[in-house]
N, CA, C and O of each residue as an XYZ file, in Angstrom:
492
protein
N      -7.578    -14.743      5.236
C      -7.818    -14.203      4.627
C      -6.650    -13.637      3.075
O      -5.679    -12.935      3.359
N      -6.853    -13.963      1.803
C      -5.938    -14.129      0.719
C      -6.340    -12.812      0.108
O      -7.482    -12.398     -0.091
N      -5.275    -12.275     -0.131
C      -4.628    -10.657     -0.605
C      -4.107    -10.557     -1.994
O      -3.531    -11.579     -2.368
N      -4.156     -9.710     -2.740
C      -3.526     -9.977     -3.622
C      -2.494     -8.217     -3.952
O      -2.889     -7.070     -3.741
N      -1.402     -8.597     -4.405
C      -0.089     -7.535     -4.066
C      -0.528     -6.026     -4.712
O      -1.315     -5.898     -5.650
N       0.004     -5.152     -4.158
C      -0.060     -3.966     -4.145
C       1.124     -3.094     -5.277
O       1.081     -1.877     -5.457
N       1.933     -3.845     -5.814
C       3.190     -2.998     -6.815
C       2.707     -4.313     -8.051
O       2.588     -5.538     -8.074
N       2.648     -3.899     -8.379
C       2.393     -4.061     -9.718
C       3.333     -3.733    -11.082
O       3.684     -2.587    -11.362
N       3.622     -4.711    -11.744
C       4.602     -4.763    -12.982
C       4.035     -3.160    -13.533
O       2.816     -3.006    -13.617
N       4.793     -2.212    -13.829
C       4.603     -1.121    -14.659
C       4.582     -1.371    -15.914
O       5.353     -2.208    -16.385
N       3.619     -0.630    -16.748
C       3.468     -0.778    -18.275
C       3.556      0.406    -18.675
O       2.970      1.361    -18.164
N       4.515      0.454    -19.906
C       4.530      2.118    -20.493
C       3.428      2.925    -20.952
O       2.921      2.218    -21.823
N       2.824      3.885    -20.888
C       1.532      4.706    -21.116
C       1.005      4.053    -22.779
O      -0.042      3.502    -23.121
N       2.200      4.398    -23.516
C       2.308      4.189    -24.847
C       1.862      2.202    -25.419
O       2.134      1.617    -26.468
N       1.178      1.759    -24.270
C       0.835      0.168    -24.291
C      -0.312     -0.099    -23.688
O      -0.814      0.779    -22.986
N      -0.905     -1.262    -23.829
C      -2.311     -1.496    -23.020
C      -2.174     -1.454    -21.860
O      -1.106     -1.688    -21.294
N      -3.708     -1.012    -21.050
C      -3.506     -0.608    -19.319
C      -3.387     -1.884    -18.677
O      -3.047     -1.699    -17.509
N      -3.506     -2.956    -18.914
C      -2.983     -4.050    -18.225
C      -2.143     -4.251    -17.507
O      -1.122     -4.243    -18.195
N      -1.839     -4.479    -16.284
C      -0.740     -4.539    -15.631
C      -0.850     -6.358    -14.955
O      -1.872     -6.948    -14.605
N       0.322     -6.776    -14.958
C       0.738     -8.403    -14.656
C       0.789     -8.133    -13.559
O       0.990     -6.990    -13.147
N       0.551     -9.505    -12.593
C       1.070    -10.205    -11.263
C       1.447    -11.566    -11.538
O       0.988    -12.410    -12.307
N       2.668    -11.565    -10.481
C       2.981    -13.094    -10.630
C       2.831    -13.300     -8.444
O       3.289    -12.598     -7.543
N       2.028    -14.516     -8.422
C       2.247    -14.797     -7.141
C       2.750    -16.132     -6.861
O       2.790    -17.001     -7.732
N       3.163    -16.327     -5.572
C       3.437    -17.899     -5.857
C       3.105    -18.430     -3.701
O       3.902    -17.830     -2.980
N       2.312    -19.180     -3.078
C       2.165    -19.976     -2.074
C       2.874    -21.412     -2.222
O       3.412    -22.039     -3.135
N       2.615    -21.602     -0.929
C       2.614    -23.716     -1.034
C       1.237    -23.808     -0.579
O       0.363    -23.079     -0.109
N       1.431    -25.113     -0.946
C       0.035    -25.817     -0.406
C       0.538    -27.021      0.496
O       1.654    -27.507      0.313
N      -0.297    -27.471      1.445
C      -0.453    -28.259      2.262
C      -0.320    -29.472      1.317
O      -0.962    -29.573      0.272
N       0.676    -30.501      1.824
C       0.757    -31.632      1.086
C      -0.891    -32.424      1.333
O      -1.566    -32.800      0.374
N      -1.258    -32.543      2.518
C      -2.492    -33.186      3.029
C      -4.172    -32.406      2.519
O      -5.296    -32.886      2.661
N      -3.746    -31.024      1.888
C      -5.048    -30.720      1.302
C      -4.801    -30.320      0.094
O      -5.665    -29.583     -0.382
N      -3.726    -30.611     -0.691
C      -3.647    -30.472     -2.285
C      -4.963    -31.253     -2.698
O      -5.705    -30.476     -3.300
N      -5.472    -32.436     -2.589
C      -6.591    -32.701     -3.147
C      -8.041    -31.841     -3.017
O      -8.848    -31.721     -3.938
N      -8.160    -31.367     -1.893
C      -8.976    -30.293     -1.710
C      -8.748    -29.234     -2.191
O      -9.753    -28.538     -2.336
N      -7.869    -28.829     -2.494
C      -8.102    -27.916     -3.066
C      -7.600    -27.568     -4.557
O      -7.211    -26.428     -4.811
N      -7.616    -28.463     -5.423
C      -7.414    -28.907     -6.595
C      -9.122    -28.920     -6.643
O      -9.749    -28.200     -7.421
N      -9.788    -29.888     -5.653
C     -11.517    -29.838     -6.225
C     -12.253    -28.700     -5.910
O     -13.410    -28.544     -6.302
N     -11.590    -27.818     -5.157
C     -12.414    -26.585     -5.435
C     -11.865    -25.601     -6.664
O     -12.390    -24.756     -7.389
N     -11.143    -25.901     -6.581
C     -10.502    -25.115     -8.195
C     -11.370    -25.741     -9.365
O     -11.720    -25.036    -10.312
N     -11.628    -26.760     -9.299
C     -11.822    -27.628    -10.633
C     -13.820    -26.777    -10.454
O     -14.501    -27.010    -11.452
N     -14.277    -26.254     -9.749
C     -15.566    -25.791     -9.629
C     -15.403    -24.246     -8.429
O     -15.882    -23.982     -7.326
N     -14.669    -23.679     -9.185
C     -14.481    -22.002     -8.434
C     -16.128    -21.717     -8.351
O     -16.677    -22.041     -9.405
N     -16.837    -21.305     -7.568
C     -17.727    -20.607     -7.265
C     -18.417    -19.399     -8.378
O     -18.056    -18.284     -7.999
N     -19.028    -19.344     -9.248
C     -19.409    -18.161    -10.056
C     -19.571    -17.055     -9.264
O     -18.921    -16.113     -9.715
N     -20.201    -16.777     -8.222
C     -20.140    -15.628     -7.511
C     -18.884    -14.646     -7.581
O     -18.827    -13.479     -7.969
N     -17.671    -15.688     -6.968
C     -16.306    -15.617     -6.436
C     -15.599    -15.067     -8.115
O     -14.857    -14.092     -8.229
N     -15.917    -15.696     -8.938
C     -15.475    -15.457    -10.578
C     -16.063    -13.849    -10.475
O     -15.315    -12.877    -10.373
N     -17.526    -13.774    -10.521
C     -17.976    -12.270    -10.711
C     -17.288    -11.452    -10.279
O     -16.930    -10.501    -10.974
N     -16.921    -11.600     -9.025
C     -16.508    -10.917     -7.980
C     -14.942    -10.026     -8.458
O     -14.607     -8.854     -8.285
N     -14.421    -10.894     -8.943
C     -13.295    -10.704     -9.639
C     -13.147     -9.954    -11.016
O     -12.243     -9.168    -11.299
N     -14.342    -10.389    -11.936
C     -14.235     -9.981    -12.900
C     -14.851     -8.348    -13.134
O     -14.649     -7.560    -14.058
N     -15.728     -8.213    -11.812
C     -16.115     -6.921    -11.342
C     -15.022     -5.673    -11.015
O     -15.005     -4.488    -11.350
N     -14.132     -6.498    -10.210
C     -12.821     -5.800     -9.882
C     -11.862     -5.727    -10.783
O     -10.828     -5.199    -10.375
N     -11.874     -6.206    -12.237
C     -11.279     -5.779    -12.843
C     -10.001     -6.725    -12.927
O      -8.888     -6.349    -13.296
N     -10.369     -8.132    -12.489
C      -9.087     -8.973    -12.683
C      -9.517     -9.696    -14.057
O     -10.624    -10.137    -14.366
N      -8.421     -9.687    -14.726
C      -8.522    -10.992    -15.645
C      -7.475    -12.231    -16.014
O      -6.509    -12.551    -15.321
N      -7.757    -12.662    -16.877
C      -6.965    -13.790    -17.165
C      -6.102    -14.458    -16.005
O      -4.874    -14.540    -16.012
N      -6.717    -14.790    -15.288
C      -6.680    -15.433    -13.654
C      -6.624    -16.761    -13.778
O      -7.678    -17.385    -13.902
N      -5.284    -17.480    -13.766
C      -4.741    -18.669    -13.581
C      -3.789    -18.822    -12.879
O      -2.788    -18.106    -12.870
N      -4.080    -20.178    -11.931
C      -3.391    -20.847    -11.120
C      -2.773    -22.217    -11.501
O      -3.393    -23.219    -11.860
N      -1.898    -22.122    -11.406
C      -0.750    -23.291    -11.432
C       0.015    -24.318    -10.466
O       0.630    -24.015     -9.444
N      -0.108    -25.249    -10.862
C       0.316    -26.190     -9.549
C       1.627    -27.156     -9.946
O       1.689    -27.877    -10.942
N       2.727    -26.981     -8.849
C       4.035    -28.124     -9.051
C       3.981    -28.629     -8.109
O       3.568    -27.799     -7.298
N       4.177    -29.708     -7.560
C       4.400    -30.459     -6.316
C       3.286    -29.892     -5.094
O       2.067    -30.047     -5.016
N       4.357    -29.094     -4.091
C       3.931    -28.392     -3.122
C       3.680    -26.609     -3.568
O       3.353    -25.877     -2.634
N       3.770    -26.251     -4.359
C       4.057    -24.896     -4.696
C       2.398    -24.431     -5.965
O       1.994    -25.067     -6.938
N       1.976    -23.411     -5.489
C       1.001    -22.435     -5.957
C       1.502    -21.792     -6.996
O       2.689    -21.553     -6.773
N       1.143    -21.380     -8.074
C       1.952    -19.986     -9.016
C       0.868    -19.229     -9.801
O       0.393    -19.536    -10.894
N       0.591    -18.236     -9.061
C      -0.650    -17.661     -9.807
C      -0.434    -16.222    -10.669
O       0.244    -15.254    -10.325
N      -1.186    -16.389    -11.834
C      -0.803    -15.211    -12.545
C      -2.220    -14.237    -13.108
O      -2.935    -14.830    -13.916
N      -2.530    -13.197    -12.830
C      -3.601    -12.450    -14.088
C      -3.018    -11.193    -13.746
O      -2.047    -10.822    -13.088
N      -4.182    -10.510    -14.593
C      -4.042     -8.412    -15.050
C      -4.896     -8.547    -14.696
O      -5.781     -9.396    -14.590
N      -4.499     -6.975    -14.303
C      -5.629     -5.955    -13.994
C      -5.663     -4.770    -14.760
O      -4.729     -3.969    -14.773
N      -7.008     -4.593    -15.580
C      -7.110     -3.810    -16.067
C      -8.107     -2.378    -15.821
O      -8.485     -1.700    -16.778
N      -8.398     -2.105    -14.628
C      -8.848     -1.320    -13.854
C      -8.078      0.199    -13.776
O      -7.077      0.507    -14.424
N      -8.774      1.021    -12.859
C      -7.864      2.502    -12.749
C      -7.275      2.432    -11.368
O      -6.141      2.874    -11.183
N      -8.078      1.825    -10.235
C      -8.187      1.819     -9.351
C      -7.932      0.348     -8.221
O      -8.822     -0.351     -7.738
N      -6.858      0.246     -8.085
C      -6.323     -1.378     -7.928
C      -6.693     -1.660     -6.400
O      -7.137     -2.762     -6.079
N      -6.487     -0.560     -5.388
C      -6.852     -0.304     -3.865
C      -8.174     -0.760     -3.989
O      -8.521     -1.911     -3.725
N      -9.125      0.389     -4.504
C     -10.585      0.227     -4.121
C     -10.937     -1.020     -5.060
O     -12.136     -1.191     -4.841
N     -10.573     -1.879     -5.891
C     -10.560     -2.612     -6.732
C     -10.813     -4.401     -5.392
O     -11.711     -5.195     -5.108
N      -9.251     -4.130     -4.993
C      -9.430     -5.295     -4.483
C      -9.877     -5.208     -3.006
O      -9.956     -6.251     -2.357
N     -10.123     -4.221     -2.540
C     -10.671     -4.017     -1.303
C     -12.581     -4.525     -1.298
O     -13.145     -5.025     -0.325
N     -13.231     -4.219     -2.622
C     -14.353     -4.499     -3.330
C     -14.721     -6.464     -2.993
O     -15.703     -7.148     -2.705
N     -13.250     -6.681     -3.257
C     -12.952     -8.609     -3.293
C     -13.130     -9.183     -2.029
O     -13.714    -10.202     -1.660
N     -12.298     -8.034     -1.259
C     -12.120     -8.683      0.177
C     -13.306     -8.129      0.929
O     -13.205     -8.353      2.136
N     -14.319     -7.521      0.611
C     -15.389     -6.812      1.435
C     -16.626     -7.945      0.536
O     -17.723     -7.835      1.082
N     -16.644     -8.565     -0.207
C     -17.696     -9.449     -0.941
C     -17.707    -10.762     -0.009
O     -16.829    -11.607      0.169
N     -18.956    -10.644      0.507
C     -19.385    -11.796      1.632
C     -19.112    -13.654      0.996
O     -18.721    -14.648      1.607
N     -19.533    -13.459     -0.460
C     -19.255    -14.735     -0.898
C     -17.232    -15.256     -0.929
O     -16.585    -16.266     -0.653
N     -17.005    -14.196     -1.311
C     -15.376    -14.399     -1.481
C     -14.855    -14.830     -0.317
O     -13.928    -15.632     -0.203
N     -15.467    -14.286      0.569
C     -14.749    -14.477      2.047
C     -14.730    -15.875      2.189
O     -13.694    -16.528      2.308
N     -16.190    -16.471      2.176
C     -16.940    -17.977      1.989
C     -15.742    -18.919      1.534
O     -15.069    -19.751      2.144
N     -15.740    -18.464      0.227
C     -14.855    -19.119     -0.245
C     -13.580    -19.385      0.034
O     -13.061    -20.348     -0.531
N     -12.838    -18.612      0.931
C     -11.317    -18.052      1.319
C     -11.550    -18.815      2.550
O     -10.495    -19.146      3.092
N     -12.809    -19.261      3.264
C     -12.445    -20.294      4.581
C     -12.297    -21.485      4.373
O     -11.939    -22.237      5.279
N     -12.531    -21.895      3.181
C     -12.486    -23.209      2.501
C     -10.871    -23.171      1.751
O     -10.326    -24.273      1.686
N     -10.348    -22.371      1.375
C      -9.114    -22.518      0.298
C      -8.148    -21.890      1.200
O      -7.060    -22.413      0.961
N      -8.043    -21.085      2.050
C      -6.731    -20.632      3.284
C      -6.632    -21.874      3.637
O      -5.773    -22.493      3.008
N      -7.283    -22.539      4.526
C      -6.407    -23.670      5.228
C      -5.505    -24.962      4.755
O      -4.820    -25.784      5.364
N      -5.956    -24.664      2.882
C      -5.008    -25.586      1.930
C      -3.465    -24.916      1.854
O      -2.404    -25.534      1.772
N      -3.690    -23.329      1.910
C      -2.262    -22.551      1.622
C      -1.276    -22.442      2.534
O      -1.803    -22.426      3.646
N       0.390    -22.324      2.641
C       1.043    -21.782      3.467
C       1.928    -21.250      3.375
O       2.903    -21.943      3.084
N       2.099    -20.170      3.502
C       2.932    -19.087      3.659
C       4.075    -19.616      3.194
O       4.341    -20.783      3.481
N       4.968    -18.831      2.379
C       6.375    -19.001      2.158
C       7.473    -18.258      2.814
O       8.619    -18.588      3.122
N       6.660    -16.934      2.965
C       7.823    -15.761      3.399
C       6.882    -15.517      4.407
O       5.706    -15.825      4.211
N       7.357    -14.842      5.797
C       6.893    -14.246      6.922
C       7.090    -12.724      6.497
O       8.006    -12.451      5.722
N       6.252    -11.725      6.986
C       6.265    -10.256      6.808
C       4.962     -9.485      5.897
O       3.988    -10.034      5.380
N       5.261     -8.306      5.909
C       3.901     -7.295      5.470
C       3.025     -8.392      4.325
O       3.587     -9.280      3.684
N       1.715     -8.111      4.271
C       1.767     -8.411      2.711
C       0.679     -9.725      3.091
O       0.596     -9.925      4.303
N       0.049    -10.410      2.437
C      -0.918    -11.195      2.451
C      -0.176    -12.885      2.669
O       0.944    -13.145      3.109
N      -0.998    -13.621      2.300
C      -0.308    -15.187      2.831
C       1.145    -15.309      1.127
O       2.341    -15.594      1.191
N       0.299    -14.957     -0.113
C       0.738    -15.277     -1.257
C       1.668    -14.083     -1.203
O       1.426    -13.058     -0.567
N       3.025    -14.360     -2.108
C       4.219    -14.033     -2.133
C       4.043    -13.107     -3.019
O       2.972    -13.316     -3.588
N       4.670    -12.005     -3.495
C       4.587    -11.159     -4.676
C       6.147    -11.820     -5.838
O       7.307    -12.094     -5.531
N       5.654    -11.844     -6.732
C       6.837    -11.972     -7.554
C       7.113    -11.293     -8.825
O       6.278    -11.045     -9.695
N       8.346    -11.021     -8.849
C       8.877     -9.730     -9.515
C       8.746    -10.479    -11.067
O       8.784    -11.693    -11.265
N       8.584     -9.426    -12.081
C       8.464     -9.887    -13.263
C      10.077     -9.518    -14.081
O      10.471     -8.359    -14.215
N      10.806    -10.642    -14.531
C      12.324    -10.397    -15.089
C      12.164    -10.491    -16.843
O      13.083    -10.287    -17.635
N      10.959    -10.800    -17.142
C      11.183    -10.525    -19.016
C       9.165    -10.987    -19.278
O       8.444    -11.680    -18.560
N       8.877    -10.337    -20.416
C       7.742    -10.285    -20.875
C       7.856    -10.373    -22.559
O       8.482     -9.492    -23.150
N       7.190    -11.536    -23.339
C       6.968    -11.322    -24.371
C       5.333    -11.359    -25.125
O       4.664    -12.382    -25.273
N       4.885     -9.810    -25.581
C       3.702     -9.504    -25.999
C       3.581    -10.724    -27.272
O       2.565    -10.798    -27.962
């Protein structure tokens, strides 16, 4: 199951409410084309579940066998919103197609995507 990070980059109170997330994961070379095919036409119900959960500006980049994801969270209850994504039946079905394409980069707690630390930002 794909999971989302729980440690967002803090944004000072005098700035906008969105919180930025960066994540990285590997893609199995033999599944690269399938992953690209799937993401060329993401299911509208999956996109709707992400939007309902206050996820915005979600982008996935690919370089060789690495996937880099960036998104912004604009809600007030990250844990509840992430749980709503994980509980969505269509999203669960989507993950049965995308998860086999992915390769964890690190072992340990958390989901398969490795959280990244923001080192610089410019608005």
